[in-house]
CSV table of C-alpha atoms in Angstrom, one decimal:
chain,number,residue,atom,x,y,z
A,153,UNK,CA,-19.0,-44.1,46.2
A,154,UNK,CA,-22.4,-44.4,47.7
A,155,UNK,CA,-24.2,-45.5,44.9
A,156,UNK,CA,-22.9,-47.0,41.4
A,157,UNK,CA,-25.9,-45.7,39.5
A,158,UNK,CA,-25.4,-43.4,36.8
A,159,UNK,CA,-21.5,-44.6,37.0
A,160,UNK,CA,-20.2,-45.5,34.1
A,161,UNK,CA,-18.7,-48.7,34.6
A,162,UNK,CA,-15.9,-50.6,31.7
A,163,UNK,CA,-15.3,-54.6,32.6
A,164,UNK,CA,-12.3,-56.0,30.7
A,165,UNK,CA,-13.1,-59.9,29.8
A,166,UNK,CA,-16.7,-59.1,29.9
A,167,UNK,CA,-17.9,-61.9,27.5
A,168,UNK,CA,-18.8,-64.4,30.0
A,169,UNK,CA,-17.6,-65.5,33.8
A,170,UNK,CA,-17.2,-63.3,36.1
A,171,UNK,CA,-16.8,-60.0,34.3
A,172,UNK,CA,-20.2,-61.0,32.5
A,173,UNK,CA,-21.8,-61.5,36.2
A,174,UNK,CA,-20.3,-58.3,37.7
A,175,UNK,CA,-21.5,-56.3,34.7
A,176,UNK,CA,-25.4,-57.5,35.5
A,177,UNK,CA,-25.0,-56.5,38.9
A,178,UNK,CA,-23.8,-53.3,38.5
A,179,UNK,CA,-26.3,-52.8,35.8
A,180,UNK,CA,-29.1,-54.1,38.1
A,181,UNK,CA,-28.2,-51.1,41.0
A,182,UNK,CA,-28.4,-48.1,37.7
A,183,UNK,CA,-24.5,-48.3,35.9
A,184,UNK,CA,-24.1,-47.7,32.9
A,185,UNK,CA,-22.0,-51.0,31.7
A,186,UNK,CA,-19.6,-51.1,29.3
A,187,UNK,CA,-18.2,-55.1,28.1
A,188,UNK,CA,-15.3,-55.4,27.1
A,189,UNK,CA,-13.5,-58.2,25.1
A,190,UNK,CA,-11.6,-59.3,22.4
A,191,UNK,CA,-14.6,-61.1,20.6
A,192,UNK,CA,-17.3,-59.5,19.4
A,193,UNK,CA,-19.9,-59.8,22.4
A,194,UNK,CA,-23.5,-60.5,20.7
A,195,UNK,CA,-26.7,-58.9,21.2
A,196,UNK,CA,-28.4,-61.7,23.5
A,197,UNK,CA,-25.6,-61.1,25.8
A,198,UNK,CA,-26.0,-57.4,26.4
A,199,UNK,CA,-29.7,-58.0,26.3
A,200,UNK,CA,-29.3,-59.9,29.7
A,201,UNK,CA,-28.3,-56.5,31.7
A,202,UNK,CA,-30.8,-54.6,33.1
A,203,UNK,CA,-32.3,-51.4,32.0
A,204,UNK,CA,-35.1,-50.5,34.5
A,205,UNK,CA,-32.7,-48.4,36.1
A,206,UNK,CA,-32.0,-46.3,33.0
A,207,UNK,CA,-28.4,-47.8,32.6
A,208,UNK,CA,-27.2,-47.8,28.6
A,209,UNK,CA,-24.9,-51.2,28.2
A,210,UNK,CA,-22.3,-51.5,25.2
A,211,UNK,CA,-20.4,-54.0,24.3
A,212,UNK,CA,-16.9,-52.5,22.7
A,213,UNK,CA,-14.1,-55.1,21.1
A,214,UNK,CA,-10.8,-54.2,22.5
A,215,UNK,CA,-7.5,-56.9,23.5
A,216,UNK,CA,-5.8,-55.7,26.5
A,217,UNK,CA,-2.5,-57.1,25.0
A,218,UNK,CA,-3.3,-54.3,22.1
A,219,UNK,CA,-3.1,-50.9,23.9
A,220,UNK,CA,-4.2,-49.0,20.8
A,221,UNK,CA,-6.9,-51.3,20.8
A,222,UNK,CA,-7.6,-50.2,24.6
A,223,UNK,CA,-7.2,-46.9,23.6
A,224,UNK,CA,-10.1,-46.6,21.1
A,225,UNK,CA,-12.4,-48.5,23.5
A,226,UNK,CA,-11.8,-45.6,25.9
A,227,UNK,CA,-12.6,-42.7,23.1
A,228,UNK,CA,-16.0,-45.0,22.0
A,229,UNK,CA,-16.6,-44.9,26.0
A,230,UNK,CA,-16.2,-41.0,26.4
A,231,UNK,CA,-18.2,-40.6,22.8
A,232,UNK,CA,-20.7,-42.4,24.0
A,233,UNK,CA,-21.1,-41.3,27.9
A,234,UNK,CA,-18.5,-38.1,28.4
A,235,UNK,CA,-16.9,-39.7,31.2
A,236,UNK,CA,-15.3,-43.2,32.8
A,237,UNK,CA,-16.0,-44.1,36.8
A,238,UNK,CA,-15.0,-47.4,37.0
A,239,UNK,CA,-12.7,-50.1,35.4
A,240,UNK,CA,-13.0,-53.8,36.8
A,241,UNK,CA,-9.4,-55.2,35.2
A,242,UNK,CA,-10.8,-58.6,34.8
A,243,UNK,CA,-9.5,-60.1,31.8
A,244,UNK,CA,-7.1,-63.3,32.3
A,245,UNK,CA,-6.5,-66.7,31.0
A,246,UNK,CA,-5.2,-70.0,32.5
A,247,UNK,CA,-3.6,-73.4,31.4
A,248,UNK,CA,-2.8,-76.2,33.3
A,249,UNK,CA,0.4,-77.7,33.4
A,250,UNK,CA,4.1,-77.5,34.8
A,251,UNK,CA,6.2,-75.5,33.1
A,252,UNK,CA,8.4,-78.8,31.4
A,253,UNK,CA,5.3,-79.8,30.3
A,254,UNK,CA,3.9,-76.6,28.5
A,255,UNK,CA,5.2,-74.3,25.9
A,256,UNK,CA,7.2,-71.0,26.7
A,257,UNK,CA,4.4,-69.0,24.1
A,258,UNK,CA,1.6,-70.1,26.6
A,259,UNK,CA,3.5,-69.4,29.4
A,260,UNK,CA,4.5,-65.8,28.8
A,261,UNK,CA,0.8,-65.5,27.3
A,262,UNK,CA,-0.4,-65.7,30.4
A,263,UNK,CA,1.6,-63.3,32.0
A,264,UNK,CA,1.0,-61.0,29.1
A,265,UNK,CA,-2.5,-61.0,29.5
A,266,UNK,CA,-3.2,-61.3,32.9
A,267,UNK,CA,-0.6,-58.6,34.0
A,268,UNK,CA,0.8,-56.7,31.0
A,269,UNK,CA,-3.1,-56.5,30.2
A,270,UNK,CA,-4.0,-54.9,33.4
A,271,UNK,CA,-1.3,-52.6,33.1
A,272,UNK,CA,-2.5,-51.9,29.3
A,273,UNK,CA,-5.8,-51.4,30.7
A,274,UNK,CA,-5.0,-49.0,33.9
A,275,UNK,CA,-2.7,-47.0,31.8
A,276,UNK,CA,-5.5,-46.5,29.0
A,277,UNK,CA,-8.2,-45.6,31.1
A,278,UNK,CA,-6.0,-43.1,34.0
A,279,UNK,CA,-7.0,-40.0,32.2
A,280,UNK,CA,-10.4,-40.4,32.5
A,281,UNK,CA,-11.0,-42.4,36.0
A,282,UNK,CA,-8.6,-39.4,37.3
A,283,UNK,CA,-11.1,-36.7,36.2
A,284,UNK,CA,-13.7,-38.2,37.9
A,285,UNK,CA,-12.4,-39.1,40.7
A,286,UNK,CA,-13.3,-42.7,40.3
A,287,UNK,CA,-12.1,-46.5,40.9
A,288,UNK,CA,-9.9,-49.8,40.1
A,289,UNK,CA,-10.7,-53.1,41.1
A,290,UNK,CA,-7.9,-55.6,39.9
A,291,UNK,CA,-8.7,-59.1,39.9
A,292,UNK,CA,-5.4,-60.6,41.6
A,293,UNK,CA,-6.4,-64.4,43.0
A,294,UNK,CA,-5.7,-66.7,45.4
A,295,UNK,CA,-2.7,-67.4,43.9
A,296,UNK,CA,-0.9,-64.8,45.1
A,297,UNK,CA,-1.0,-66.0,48.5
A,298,UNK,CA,0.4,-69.8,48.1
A,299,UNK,CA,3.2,-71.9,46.1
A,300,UNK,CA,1.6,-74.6,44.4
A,301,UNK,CA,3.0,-77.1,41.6
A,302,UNK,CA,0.9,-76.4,38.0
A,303,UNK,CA,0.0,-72.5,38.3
A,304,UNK,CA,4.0,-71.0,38.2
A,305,UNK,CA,3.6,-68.6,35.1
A,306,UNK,CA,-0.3,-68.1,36.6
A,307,UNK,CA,0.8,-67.2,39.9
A,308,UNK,CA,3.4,-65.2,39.1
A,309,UNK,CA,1.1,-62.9,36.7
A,310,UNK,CA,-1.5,-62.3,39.9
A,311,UNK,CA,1.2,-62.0,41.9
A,312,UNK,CA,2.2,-58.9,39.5
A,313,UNK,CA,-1.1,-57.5,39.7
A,314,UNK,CA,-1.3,-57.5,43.6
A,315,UNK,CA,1.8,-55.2,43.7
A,316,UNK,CA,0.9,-53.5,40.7
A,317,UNK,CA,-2.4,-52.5,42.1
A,318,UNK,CA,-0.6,-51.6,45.8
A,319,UNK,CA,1.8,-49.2,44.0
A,320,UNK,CA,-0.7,-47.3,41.7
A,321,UNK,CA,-3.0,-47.0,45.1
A,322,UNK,CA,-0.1,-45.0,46.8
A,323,UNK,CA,0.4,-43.4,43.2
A,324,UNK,CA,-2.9,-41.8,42.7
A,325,UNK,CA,-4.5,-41.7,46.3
A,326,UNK,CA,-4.0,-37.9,46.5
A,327,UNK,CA,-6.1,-37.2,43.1
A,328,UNK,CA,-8.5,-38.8,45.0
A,329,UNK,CA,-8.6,-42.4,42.7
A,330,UNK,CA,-9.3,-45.6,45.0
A,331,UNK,CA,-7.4,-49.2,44.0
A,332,UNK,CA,-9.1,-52.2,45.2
A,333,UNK,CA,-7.3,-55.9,44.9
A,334,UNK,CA,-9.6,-58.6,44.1
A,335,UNK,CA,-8.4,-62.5,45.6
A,336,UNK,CA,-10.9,-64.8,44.4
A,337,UNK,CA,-10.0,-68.6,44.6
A,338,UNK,CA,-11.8,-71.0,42.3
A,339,UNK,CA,-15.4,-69.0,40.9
A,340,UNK,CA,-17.4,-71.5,38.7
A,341,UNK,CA,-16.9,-70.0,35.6
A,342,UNK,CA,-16.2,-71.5,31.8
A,343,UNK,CA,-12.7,-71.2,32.5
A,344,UNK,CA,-12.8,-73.2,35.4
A,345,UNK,CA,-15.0,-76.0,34.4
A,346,UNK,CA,-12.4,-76.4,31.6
A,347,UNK,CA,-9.4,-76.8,33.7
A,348,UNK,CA,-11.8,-78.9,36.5
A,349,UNK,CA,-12.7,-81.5,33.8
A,350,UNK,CA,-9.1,-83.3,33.9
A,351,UNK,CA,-8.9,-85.3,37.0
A,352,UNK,CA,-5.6,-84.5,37.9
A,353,UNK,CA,-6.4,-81.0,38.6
A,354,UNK,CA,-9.9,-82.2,40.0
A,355,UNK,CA,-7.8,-83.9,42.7
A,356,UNK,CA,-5.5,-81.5,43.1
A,357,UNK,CA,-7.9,-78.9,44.2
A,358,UNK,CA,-9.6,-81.4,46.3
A,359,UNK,CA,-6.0,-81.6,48.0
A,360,UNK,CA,-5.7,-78.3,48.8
A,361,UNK,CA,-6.2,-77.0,52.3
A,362,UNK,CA,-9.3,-74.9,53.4
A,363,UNK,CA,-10.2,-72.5,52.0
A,364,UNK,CA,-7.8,-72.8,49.1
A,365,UNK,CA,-9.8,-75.1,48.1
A,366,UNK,CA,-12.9,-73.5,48.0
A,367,UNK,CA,-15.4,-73.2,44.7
A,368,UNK,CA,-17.5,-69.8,45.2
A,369,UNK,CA,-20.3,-69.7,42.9
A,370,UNK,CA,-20.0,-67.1,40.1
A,371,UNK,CA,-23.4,-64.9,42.0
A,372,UNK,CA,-21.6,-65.0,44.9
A,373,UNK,CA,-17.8,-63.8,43.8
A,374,UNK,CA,-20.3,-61.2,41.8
A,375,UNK,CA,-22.0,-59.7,44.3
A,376,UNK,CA,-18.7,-59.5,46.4
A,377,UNK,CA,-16.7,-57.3,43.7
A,378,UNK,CA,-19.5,-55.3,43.1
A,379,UNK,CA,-20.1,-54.3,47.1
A,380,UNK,CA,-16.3,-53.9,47.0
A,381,UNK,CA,-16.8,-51.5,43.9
A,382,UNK,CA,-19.6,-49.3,45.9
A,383,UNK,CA,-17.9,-48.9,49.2
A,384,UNK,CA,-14.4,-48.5,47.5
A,385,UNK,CA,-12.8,-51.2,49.3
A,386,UNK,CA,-9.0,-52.1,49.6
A,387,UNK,CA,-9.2,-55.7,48.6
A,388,UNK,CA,-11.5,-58.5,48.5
A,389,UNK,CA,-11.6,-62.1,49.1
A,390,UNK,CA,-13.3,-64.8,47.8
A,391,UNK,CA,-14.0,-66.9,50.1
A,392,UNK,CA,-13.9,-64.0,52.8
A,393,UNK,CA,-11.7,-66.7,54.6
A,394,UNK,CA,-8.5,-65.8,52.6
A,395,UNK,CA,-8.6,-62.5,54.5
A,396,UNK,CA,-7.1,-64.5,57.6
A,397,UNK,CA,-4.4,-66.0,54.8
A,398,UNK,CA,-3.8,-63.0,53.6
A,399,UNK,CA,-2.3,-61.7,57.0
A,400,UNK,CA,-0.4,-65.0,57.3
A,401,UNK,CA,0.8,-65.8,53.8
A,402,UNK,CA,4.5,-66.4,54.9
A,403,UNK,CA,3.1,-69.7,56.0
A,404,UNK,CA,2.1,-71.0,52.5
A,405,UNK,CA,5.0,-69.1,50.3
A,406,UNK,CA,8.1,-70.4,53.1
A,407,UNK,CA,10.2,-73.2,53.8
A,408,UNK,CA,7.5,-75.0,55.9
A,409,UNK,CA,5.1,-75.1,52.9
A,410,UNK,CA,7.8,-76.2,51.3
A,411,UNK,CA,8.3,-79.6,53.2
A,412,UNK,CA,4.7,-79.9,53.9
A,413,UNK,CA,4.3,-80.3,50.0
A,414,UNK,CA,7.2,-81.9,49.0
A,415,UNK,CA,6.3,-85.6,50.2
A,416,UNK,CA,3.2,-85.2,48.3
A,417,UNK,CA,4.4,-83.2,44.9
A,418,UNK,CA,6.6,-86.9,43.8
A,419,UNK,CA,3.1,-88.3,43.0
A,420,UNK,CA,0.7,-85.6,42.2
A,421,UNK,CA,3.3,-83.7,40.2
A,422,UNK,CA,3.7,-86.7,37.5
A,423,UNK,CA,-0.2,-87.2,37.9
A,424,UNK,CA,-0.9,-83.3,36.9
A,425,UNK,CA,1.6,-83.9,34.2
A,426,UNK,CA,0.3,-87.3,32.5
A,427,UNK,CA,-3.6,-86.1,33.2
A,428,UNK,CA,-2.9,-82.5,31.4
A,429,UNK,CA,-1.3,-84.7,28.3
A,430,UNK,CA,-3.7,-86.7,27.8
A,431,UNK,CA,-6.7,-84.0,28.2
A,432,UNK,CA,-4.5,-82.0,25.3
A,433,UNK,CA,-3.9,-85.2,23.2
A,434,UNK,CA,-7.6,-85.8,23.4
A,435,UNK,CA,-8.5,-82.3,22.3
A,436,UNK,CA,-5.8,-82.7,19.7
A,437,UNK,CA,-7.8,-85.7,18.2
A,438,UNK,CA,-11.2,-84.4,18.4
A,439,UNK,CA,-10.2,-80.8,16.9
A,440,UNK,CA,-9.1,-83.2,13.7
């Protein structure tokens, strides 16, 4: 794929964050962008992608954990355009917390909408990204390459979609579909200012090892899913540092990570713990 313009391209969790950003860029090089979310996206939003390049932008409600909902997002896309290029899997959620501390609903909710929704969304859109040939990125994370305390149920769900996506590429590489595998770390988005505003997990990441610990502005994770998107790529990092991880991830998933972390997970496990209790007990109060 030389060129994304005329491309039609369909961006799950395209509301806000990073979906939101990738959409403007690819709208800014002549896609046509379709937003996707499970909210109503307003006007003023799709008003912010560009148009000089003769792109048409939607916006079109659809829950990935609701495949018939997925379903008639696709129809309203091949109404509306007569064909589908591109799908950016990009919808997921986070909480944190340890999994004594949190509920077993928000747990598997995670995992239902960070994997079960990509696999919604690939298997919803196959028909059409087959007949044209086109391409998946998958938004993985940086997740997938480590063990840390507070993200099991999180890391577990990108962990799914990194094998997920490596089996559909060997699936459909003959029918000429590529499958890209996005790794970002921490992107400033909404979702991460939420989780950044309770100190524990502030420190936590502060704890982490380069370039785990890492905060990519949102242009800049943009700007690297979209070239990924245009040259078709196999996966993408962000920071590009996590490439060198990648290739050595045994390191942080084994039994030397393992005793590395264990002196320091007797206090900063209790402190994630007490810090995401009291963050929910003060949202609790305030909601009242």
């Amino acid at each position: 794929m030389t060129s994304v313009a005329g491309k039609v391209a369909f961006i799950t969790g395209g509301a806000s964050g990073i979906g939101l950003e990738t959409g403007r860029r690819l709208a800014s090089l002549g896609a046509h962008v379709v937003l996707v979310d499970r909210s109503e996206i307003s006007a003023s939003v799709l008003e912010t992608l560009d148009t000089t390049r003769h792109g048409r932008h939607i916006s079109v409600v659809a829950d990935v954990t609701d495949t018939a909902s997925l379903e008639l997002a696709v129809a309203t896309v091949l109404n509306e355009y007569g064909c589908l290029d591109v799908v950016v899997a990009n919808a997921g959620i986070a909480e944190a917390g340890t999994v004594a501390i949190s509920d077993v609903e928000s747990l598997v909710k995670i995992v239902e909408v960070n994997l079960i929704g990509v696999i919604r969304t690939v298997h919803a859109t196959l028909p059409a990204v087959t007949a044209q040939r086109g391409y998946y990125l998958l938004v993985s994370s940086a997740a997938a390459l480590k063990n840390i305390p507070g993200q099991s149920a999180y890391a577990a769900s990108k962990t799914g979609v990194e094998a997920f996506g490596g089996g559909l590429r060997l699936e459909v590489a003959h029918k000429g579909v590529g499958v890209g595998v996005a790794h970002p770390a921490f992107v400033r988005t909404p979702m991460f200012e939420s989780q950044h505003s309770i100190a524990a997990v502030r420190a936590g990441i502060e704890e982490l090892p380069w370039p785990f610990n890492v905060v990519t502005e949102l242009d800049d994770c943009a700007d690297a899913f979209v070239d990924t998107i245009v040259g078709r790529r196999r996966k993408v990092y962000v920071p590009g540092a996590l490439r060198g991880v990648d290739t050595v991830r045994g390191v942080f998933t084994g039994r030397l990570w393992d005793a590395i972390l264990r002196p320091r997970v007797k206090k900063t496990v209790p402190a994630l713990e007490d810090g995401v209790l009291q963050s929910r007990a003060l949202r609790s109060v305030t909601r009242q």
